[in-house]
Amino acid sequence: MLFTNSFKVFMTKINLRRLNVIAKFTFKHNIKKSSYWSGLLWPGSVLVMILAFGISPDVNTNTLVFSNFPRTLSIGMAVFVLLFSLLLIPITGNEIENDRSSKINEFLWVISRSEDQFSGRLLGVLYLLIASLGLYIISFSFLMTTNKLLFSLMTASYSYFVNWHTFLLILLMLQIFGWILLLTAHISIYIKNHSHLLQALTPVYVYIMISIFLSFVTLGHFSSFKLLTALIFPVWSQIISSQLVFYHRDDTFFLFISTVLQTILLVGYFWIVKQKYQKAAIMD
């Protein structure tokens, strides 16, 4: 009975219908912007540049990719995180900093509360991420039919992981982008001048790059001290955990503790940033 009452109170505070309305508005509002579509070209453009100019014609690409497959997967994940961060961070910053500047947004504030606004904005950005991934999967599937290297890479990746590995990697990616979106939102709450937004978000980019650099330093060389140190640093922790999966390391205890700890920290940080957002909304 106590659990049921608590759940009802929670569902009352989080109105899923209002949350979804705001998320859909955020999604539709941004997907119509040319800045989104130009940003969406970043990952594909970098991949084309690597394939076209980064690999010598004399190099056997199959040997290059598959000679150290875990390293290839680790580098690919780091590039994926960095490039999609370049796409999502400005969108999240604009949504949080400028969410009461239009008549439509004023209407959303009338029909919803600040916690719905905050959660809905972040959920809408996640919708954009899912849509972007869907477009890339479709494009990648099409290219697989014409490129033997991509087909071999996809086939090898599919057979490389067991089911629980796939689930864990999806959870780690959600945690990574959850941390990135919350860090961006936290900074954007305090920005009053839109022209200062990009400069203010620079620490988020720097933190992501440092996390990726540290993961490259430990690439394939893990120790108990490094693993325990990574536990307290979000993003780096998820990348290290992913590398353990890529290298098929039997560190189940660390993966379990890291995933649970980072989930607790992420939920706690979400609550803190949401409270900051509510206070800022009241002051405005």
Tab-separated table of C-alpha atoms in Angstrom:
chain	number	residue	atom	x	y	z
A	1	MET	CA	0.000	0.000	0.000
A	2	LEU	CA	2.813	2.414	0.890
A	3	PHE	CA	4.587	1.663	-2.385
A	4	THR	CA	1.358	2.177	-4.329
A	5	ASN	CA	0.706	5.560	-2.686
A	6	SER	CA	4.290	6.669	-3.298
A	7	PHE	CA	4.015	5.660	-6.945
A	8	LYS	CA	0.744	7.589	-7.330
A	9	VAL	CA	2.345	10.708	-5.806
A	10	PHE	CA	5.305	10.356	-8.169
A	11	MET	CA	3.059	9.998	-11.222
A	12	THR	CA	1.036	13.028	-10.101
A	13	LYS	CA	4.175	15.163	-9.925
A	14	ILE	CA	5.438	13.896	-13.282
A	15	ASN	CA	2.580	14.387	-15.730
A	16	LEU	CA	3.538	12.100	-18.615
A	17	ARG	CA	1.077	13.714	-21.018
A	18	ARG	CA	2.457	17.225	-20.454
A	19	LEU	CA	5.973	15.816	-20.533
A	20	ASN	CA	5.374	14.228	-23.925
A	21	VAL	CA	3.759	17.408	-25.316
A	22	ILE	CA	6.823	19.452	-24.402
A	23	ALA	CA	9.187	16.762	-25.679
A	24	LYS	CA	7.373	16.605	-29.032
A	25	PHE	CA	7.387	20.403	-29.304
A	26	THR	CA	11.147	20.465	-28.617
A	27	PHE	CA	11.717	17.718	-31.175
A	28	LYS	CA	9.613	19.338	-33.933
A	29	HIS	CA	11.003	22.802	-33.172
A	30	ASN	CA	14.611	21.689	-33.609
A	31	ILE	CA	14.231	19.194	-36.435
A	32	LYS	CA	12.962	22.033	-38.654
A	33	LYS	CA	16.125	24.069	-38.097
A	34	SER	CA	18.900	24.104	-40.666
A	35	SER	CA	21.436	24.126	-37.819
A	36	TYR	CA	20.279	20.642	-36.784
A	37	TRP	CA	20.660	19.210	-40.275
A	38	SER	CA	24.041	20.869	-40.791
A	39	GLY	CA	25.169	19.497	-37.432
A	40	LEU	CA	23.884	16.065	-38.411
A	41	LEU	CA	26.374	16.060	-41.288
A	42	TRP	CA	29.342	16.229	-38.880
A	43	PRO	CA	29.623	12.510	-38.025
A	44	GLY	CA	29.100	11.392	-41.607
A	45	SER	CA	31.528	13.971	-42.967
A	46	VAL	CA	34.257	12.934	-40.532
A	47	LEU	CA	33.740	9.261	-41.417
A	48	VAL	CA	34.006	10.021	-45.135
A	49	MET	CA	37.172	12.080	-44.555
A	50	ILE	CA	38.758	9.242	-42.566
A	51	LEU	CA	37.911	6.669	-45.224
A	52	ALA	CA	38.890	8.927	-48.132
A	53	PHE	CA	41.988	10.692	-46.813
A	54	GLY	CA	43.007	9.000	-43.561
A	55	ILE	CA	43.728	5.556	-45.002
A	56	SER	CA	46.446	5.046	-47.565
A	57	PRO	CA	45.380	3.182	-50.723
A	58	ASP	CA	48.255	0.755	-50.133
A	59	VAL	CA	46.949	-0.269	-46.694
A	60	ASN	CA	44.813	-3.383	-46.372
A	61	THR	CA	41.762	-1.877	-44.690
A	62	ASN	CA	40.503	-5.259	-43.501
A	63	THR	CA	43.786	-5.860	-41.682
A	64	LEU	CA	43.747	-2.293	-40.336
A	65	VAL	CA	40.260	-2.664	-38.862
A	66	PHE	CA	40.282	-6.254	-37.692
A	67	SER	CA	43.895	-6.656	-36.506
A	68	ASN	CA	42.909	-5.014	-33.200
A	69	PHE	CA	39.121	-5.061	-33.269
A	70	PRO	CA	38.587	-3.892	-29.633
A	71	ARG	CA	40.758	-0.844	-30.327
A	72	THR	CA	38.718	-0.071	-33.454
A	73	LEU	CA	35.471	-0.284	-31.463
A	74	SER	CA	36.874	1.904	-28.653
A	75	ILE	CA	38.041	4.606	-31.030
A	76	GLY	CA	34.759	4.445	-32.933
A	77	MET	CA	32.758	4.923	-29.729
A	78	ALA	CA	34.907	7.885	-28.638
A	79	VAL	CA	34.463	9.572	-32.024
A	80	PHE	CA	30.721	8.860	-31.887
A	81	VAL	CA	30.398	10.470	-28.439
A	82	LEU	CA	32.424	13.533	-29.430
A	83	LEU	CA	30.646	14.184	-32.723
A	84	PHE	CA	27.127	13.723	-31.383
A	85	SER	CA	28.037	15.942	-28.433
A	86	LEU	CA	28.865	18.675	-30.942
A	87	LEU	CA	25.321	18.248	-32.264
A	88	LEU	CA	23.351	17.942	-29.006
A	89	ILE	CA	25.117	20.381	-26.660
A	90	PRO	CA	24.172	23.591	-28.557
A	91	ILE	CA	20.581	22.372	-28.954
A	92	THR	CA	20.260	21.605	-25.234
A	93	GLY	CA	21.859	24.923	-24.275
A	94	ASN	CA	19.487	26.883	-26.490
A	95	GLU	CA	16.426	25.024	-25.170
A	96	ILE	CA	17.251	25.635	-21.512
A	97	GLU	CA	18.568	29.200	-21.834
A	98	ASN	CA	15.943	30.472	-24.255
A	99	ASP	CA	12.870	28.437	-23.310
A	100	ARG	CA	10.602	31.371	-22.471
A	101	SER	CA	11.344	33.655	-25.384
A	102	SER	CA	8.438	32.883	-27.718
A	103	LYS	CA	4.658	32.964	-27.477
A	104	ILE	CA	4.443	29.183	-27.918
A	105	ASN	CA	6.866	28.658	-25.061
A	106	GLU	CA	4.815	31.026	-22.890
A	107	PHE	CA	1.779	28.859	-23.640
A	108	LEU	CA	3.704	25.747	-22.580
A	109	TRP	CA	4.600	27.470	-19.309
A	110	VAL	CA	0.909	28.134	-18.674
A	111	ILE	CA	-0.146	24.493	-19.127
A	112	SER	CA	2.852	22.884	-17.404
A	113	ARG	CA	5.098	23.230	-14.386
A	114	SER	CA	8.817	23.888	-14.322
A	115	GLU	CA	9.713	20.240	-13.646
A	116	ASP	CA	7.656	19.200	-16.686
A	117	GLN	CA	9.365	21.882	-18.762
A	118	PHE	CA	12.848	20.780	-17.737
A	119	SER	CA	12.255	17.052	-18.140
A	120	GLY	CA	10.346	17.557	-21.389
A	121	ARG	CA	13.149	19.626	-22.920
A	122	LEU	CA	15.745	16.951	-22.166
A	123	LEU	CA	13.414	14.192	-23.377
A	124	GLY	CA	12.899	16.091	-26.622
A	125	VAL	CA	16.657	16.265	-27.165
A	126	LEU	CA	16.836	12.510	-26.569
A	127	TYR	CA	14.149	12.117	-29.242
A	128	LEU	CA	16.463	14.014	-31.588
A	129	LEU	CA	19.327	11.683	-30.696
A	130	ILE	CA	17.183	8.619	-31.412
A	131	ALA	CA	15.985	10.099	-34.724
A	132	SER	CA	19.579	10.940	-35.693
A	133	LEU	CA	20.729	7.421	-34.884
A	134	GLY	CA	17.843	6.042	-36.937
A	135	LEU	CA	18.913	8.085	-39.955
A	136	TYR	CA	22.500	6.911	-39.599
A	137	ILE	CA	21.450	3.280	-39.230
A	138	ILE	CA	19.398	3.525	-42.428
A	139	SER	CA	22.286	5.206	-44.271
A	140	PHE	CA	24.798	2.728	-42.877
A	141	SER	CA	22.595	-0.212	-43.902
A	142	PHE	CA	22.402	1.173	-47.430
A	143	LEU	CA	26.174	1.654	-47.623
A	144	MET	CA	26.733	-1.883	-46.351
A	145	THR	CA	25.285	-3.247	-49.584
A	146	THR	CA	27.944	-1.431	-51.630
A	147	ASN	CA	30.972	-1.480	-49.297
A	148	LYS	CA	32.568	-4.800	-48.339
A	149	LEU	CA	34.554	-3.279	-45.470
A	150	LEU	CA	31.456	-1.840	-43.783
A	151	PHE	CA	29.602	-5.115	-44.315
A	152	SER	CA	32.468	-7.066	-42.742
A	153	LEU	CA	32.677	-4.608	-39.853
A	154	MET	CA	28.946	-4.858	-39.149
A	155	THR	CA	28.966	-8.655	-39.360
A	156	ALA	CA	31.957	-8.899	-37.035
A	157	SER	CA	30.387	-6.453	-34.560
A	158	TYR	CA	27.132	-8.414	-34.519
A	159	SER	CA	28.895	-11.687	-33.707
A	160	TYR	CA	31.353	-10.080	-31.279
A	161	PHE	CA	28.879	-9.297	-28.490
A	162	VAL	CA	26.598	-11.495	-26.463
A	163	ASN	CA	23.112	-10.252	-25.569
A	164	TRP	CA	23.921	-8.802	-22.161
A	165	HIS	CA	26.886	-6.924	-23.661
A	166	THR	CA	24.570	-5.195	-26.129
A	167	PHE	CA	22.143	-4.207	-23.365
A	168	LEU	CA	25.002	-2.903	-21.197
A	169	LEU	CA	26.471	-0.838	-24.046
A	170	ILE	CA	23.080	0.776	-24.732
A	171	LEU	CA	22.726	1.610	-21.032
A	172	LEU	CA	26.240	3.095	-20.940
A	173	MET	CA	25.527	5.255	-23.987
A	174	LEU	CA	22.310	6.529	-22.373
A	175	GLN	CA	24.304	7.387	-19.243
A	176	ILE	CA	26.950	9.232	-21.259
A	177	PHE	CA	24.460	11.443	-23.054
A	178	GLY	CA	22.414	11.833	-19.870
A	179	TRP	CA	25.472	13.303	-18.130
A	180	ILE	CA	26.319	15.499	-21.113
A	181	LEU	CA	22.778	16.902	-21.369
A	182	LEU	CA	22.576	17.575	-17.620
A	183	LEU	CA	25.986	19.277	-17.522
A	184	THR	CA	24.912	21.466	-20.440
A	185	ALA	CA	21.548	22.249	-18.840
A	186	HIS	CA	23.160	23.113	-15.493
A	187	ILE	CA	25.413	25.721	-17.079
A	188	SER	CA	22.707	27.081	-19.384
A	189	ILE	CA	20.379	27.834	-16.465
A	190	TYR	CA	22.639	30.705	-15.369
A	191	ILE	CA	23.100	32.247	-18.829
A	192	LYS	CA	21.042	35.413	-19.342
A	193	ASN	CA	22.752	36.718	-22.458
A	194	HIS	CA	22.371	34.390	-25.439
A	195	SER	CA	25.595	35.651	-27.028
A	196	HIS	CA	27.553	34.208	-24.094
A	197	LEU	CA	26.049	30.717	-24.374
A	198	LEU	CA	28.631	29.074	-26.630
A	199	GLN	CA	31.543	30.392	-24.549
A	200	ALA	CA	29.851	29.242	-21.352
A	201	LEU	CA	29.436	25.719	-22.707
A	202	THR	CA	33.139	25.391	-23.546
A	203	PRO	CA	33.916	23.542	-20.251
A	204	VAL	CA	31.503	20.774	-21.284
A	205	TYR	CA	33.387	20.236	-24.561
A	206	VAL	CA	36.709	20.320	-22.712
A	207	TYR	CA	35.493	17.799	-20.132
A	208	ILE	CA	34.344	15.400	-22.862
A	209	MET	CA	37.676	15.701	-24.683
A	210	ILE	CA	39.613	15.101	-21.443
A	211	SER	CA	37.495	12.027	-20.711
A	212	ILE	CA	38.171	10.671	-24.201
A	213	PHE	CA	41.899	11.440	-23.875
A	214	LEU	CA	42.087	9.613	-20.539
A	215	SER	CA	40.286	6.641	-22.045
A	216	PHE	CA	42.862	6.515	-24.857
A	217	VAL	CA	45.683	6.621	-22.310
A	218	THR	CA	44.282	3.493	-20.648
A	219	LEU	CA	43.245	1.859	-23.938
A	220	GLY	CA	43.859	-1.855	-23.512
A	221	HIS	CA	45.879	-1.316	-20.313
A	222	PHE	CA	43.645	-1.561	-17.258
A	223	SER	CA	44.554	-1.644	-13.596
A	224	SER	CA	42.544	-1.708	-10.381
A	225	PHE	CA	43.634	1.839	-9.507
A	226	LYS	CA	42.607	3.230	-12.897
A	227	LEU	CA	39.256	1.462	-12.778
A	228	LEU	CA	38.494	2.699	-9.262
A	229	THR	CA	39.557	6.246	-10.195
A	230	ALA	CA	37.266	6.219	-13.234
A	231	LEU	CA	34.289	5.332	-11.035
A	232	ILE	CA	33.910	8.886	-9.726
A	233	PHE	CA	34.200	10.608	-13.115
A	234	PRO	CA	31.098	10.445	-15.340
A	235	VAL	CA	31.586	9.947	-19.091
A	236	TRP	CA	35.106	8.614	-18.508
A	237	SER	CA	33.616	5.893	-16.326
A	238	GLN	CA	31.165	4.850	-19.054
A	239	ILE	CA	33.870	4.852	-21.748
A	240	ILE	CA	36.170	2.715	-19.588
A	241	SER	CA	33.291	0.318	-18.883
A	242	SER	CA	32.606	0.073	-22.624
A	243	GLN	CA	36.249	-0.714	-23.297
A	244	LEU	CA	36.113	-3.565	-20.782
A	245	VAL	CA	33.248	-4.980	-22.834
A	246	PHE	CA	35.112	-4.424	-26.111
A	247	TYR	CA	38.223	-6.178	-24.793
A	248	HIS	CA	36.115	-8.983	-23.260
A	249	ARG	CA	37.637	-8.359	-19.863
A	250	ASP	CA	36.106	-10.391	-17.048
A	251	ASP	CA	35.531	-7.425	-14.710
A	252	THR	CA	31.883	-8.148	-13.974
A	253	PHE	CA	32.101	-6.763	-10.444
A	254	PHE	CA	33.492	-3.416	-11.622
A	255	LEU	CA	30.934	-3.168	-14.428
A	256	PHE	CA	28.083	-3.846	-12.020
A	257	ILE	CA	29.316	-1.419	-9.353
A	258	SER	CA	30.142	1.268	-11.928
A	259	THR	CA	26.773	1.025	-13.691
A	260	VAL	CA	24.775	1.101	-10.446
A	261	LEU	CA	26.851	3.930	-8.937
A	262	GLN	CA	26.681	6.070	-12.068
A	263	THR	CA	22.914	5.512	-12.310
A	264	ILE	CA	22.450	6.683	-8.711
A	265	LEU	CA	24.709	9.697	-9.288
A	266	LEU	CA	22.911	10.540	-12.544
A	267	VAL	CA	19.473	10.454	-10.894
A	268	GLY	CA	20.776	12.565	-7.987
A	269	TYR	CA	22.361	15.102	-10.345
A	270	PHE	CA	19.150	15.262	-12.372
A	271	TRP	CA	17.240	16.156	-9.197
A	272	ILE	CA	19.812	18.867	-8.293
A	273	VAL	CA	19.734	20.476	-11.751
A	274	LYS	CA	15.926	20.309	-11.814
A	275	GLN	CA	15.808	22.160	-8.492
A	276	LYS	CA	18.178	24.816	-9.862
A	277	TYR	CA	15.944	25.162	-12.918
A	278	GLN	CA	12.837	25.590	-10.744
A	279	LYS	CA	14.524	28.292	-8.651
A	280	ALA	CA	15.663	30.117	-11.784
A	281	ALA	CA	12.114	29.939	-13.175
A	282	ILE	CA	10.688	31.442	-9.982
A	283	MET	CA	13.251	34.270	-10.000
A	284	ASP	CA	12.444	35.059	-13.624
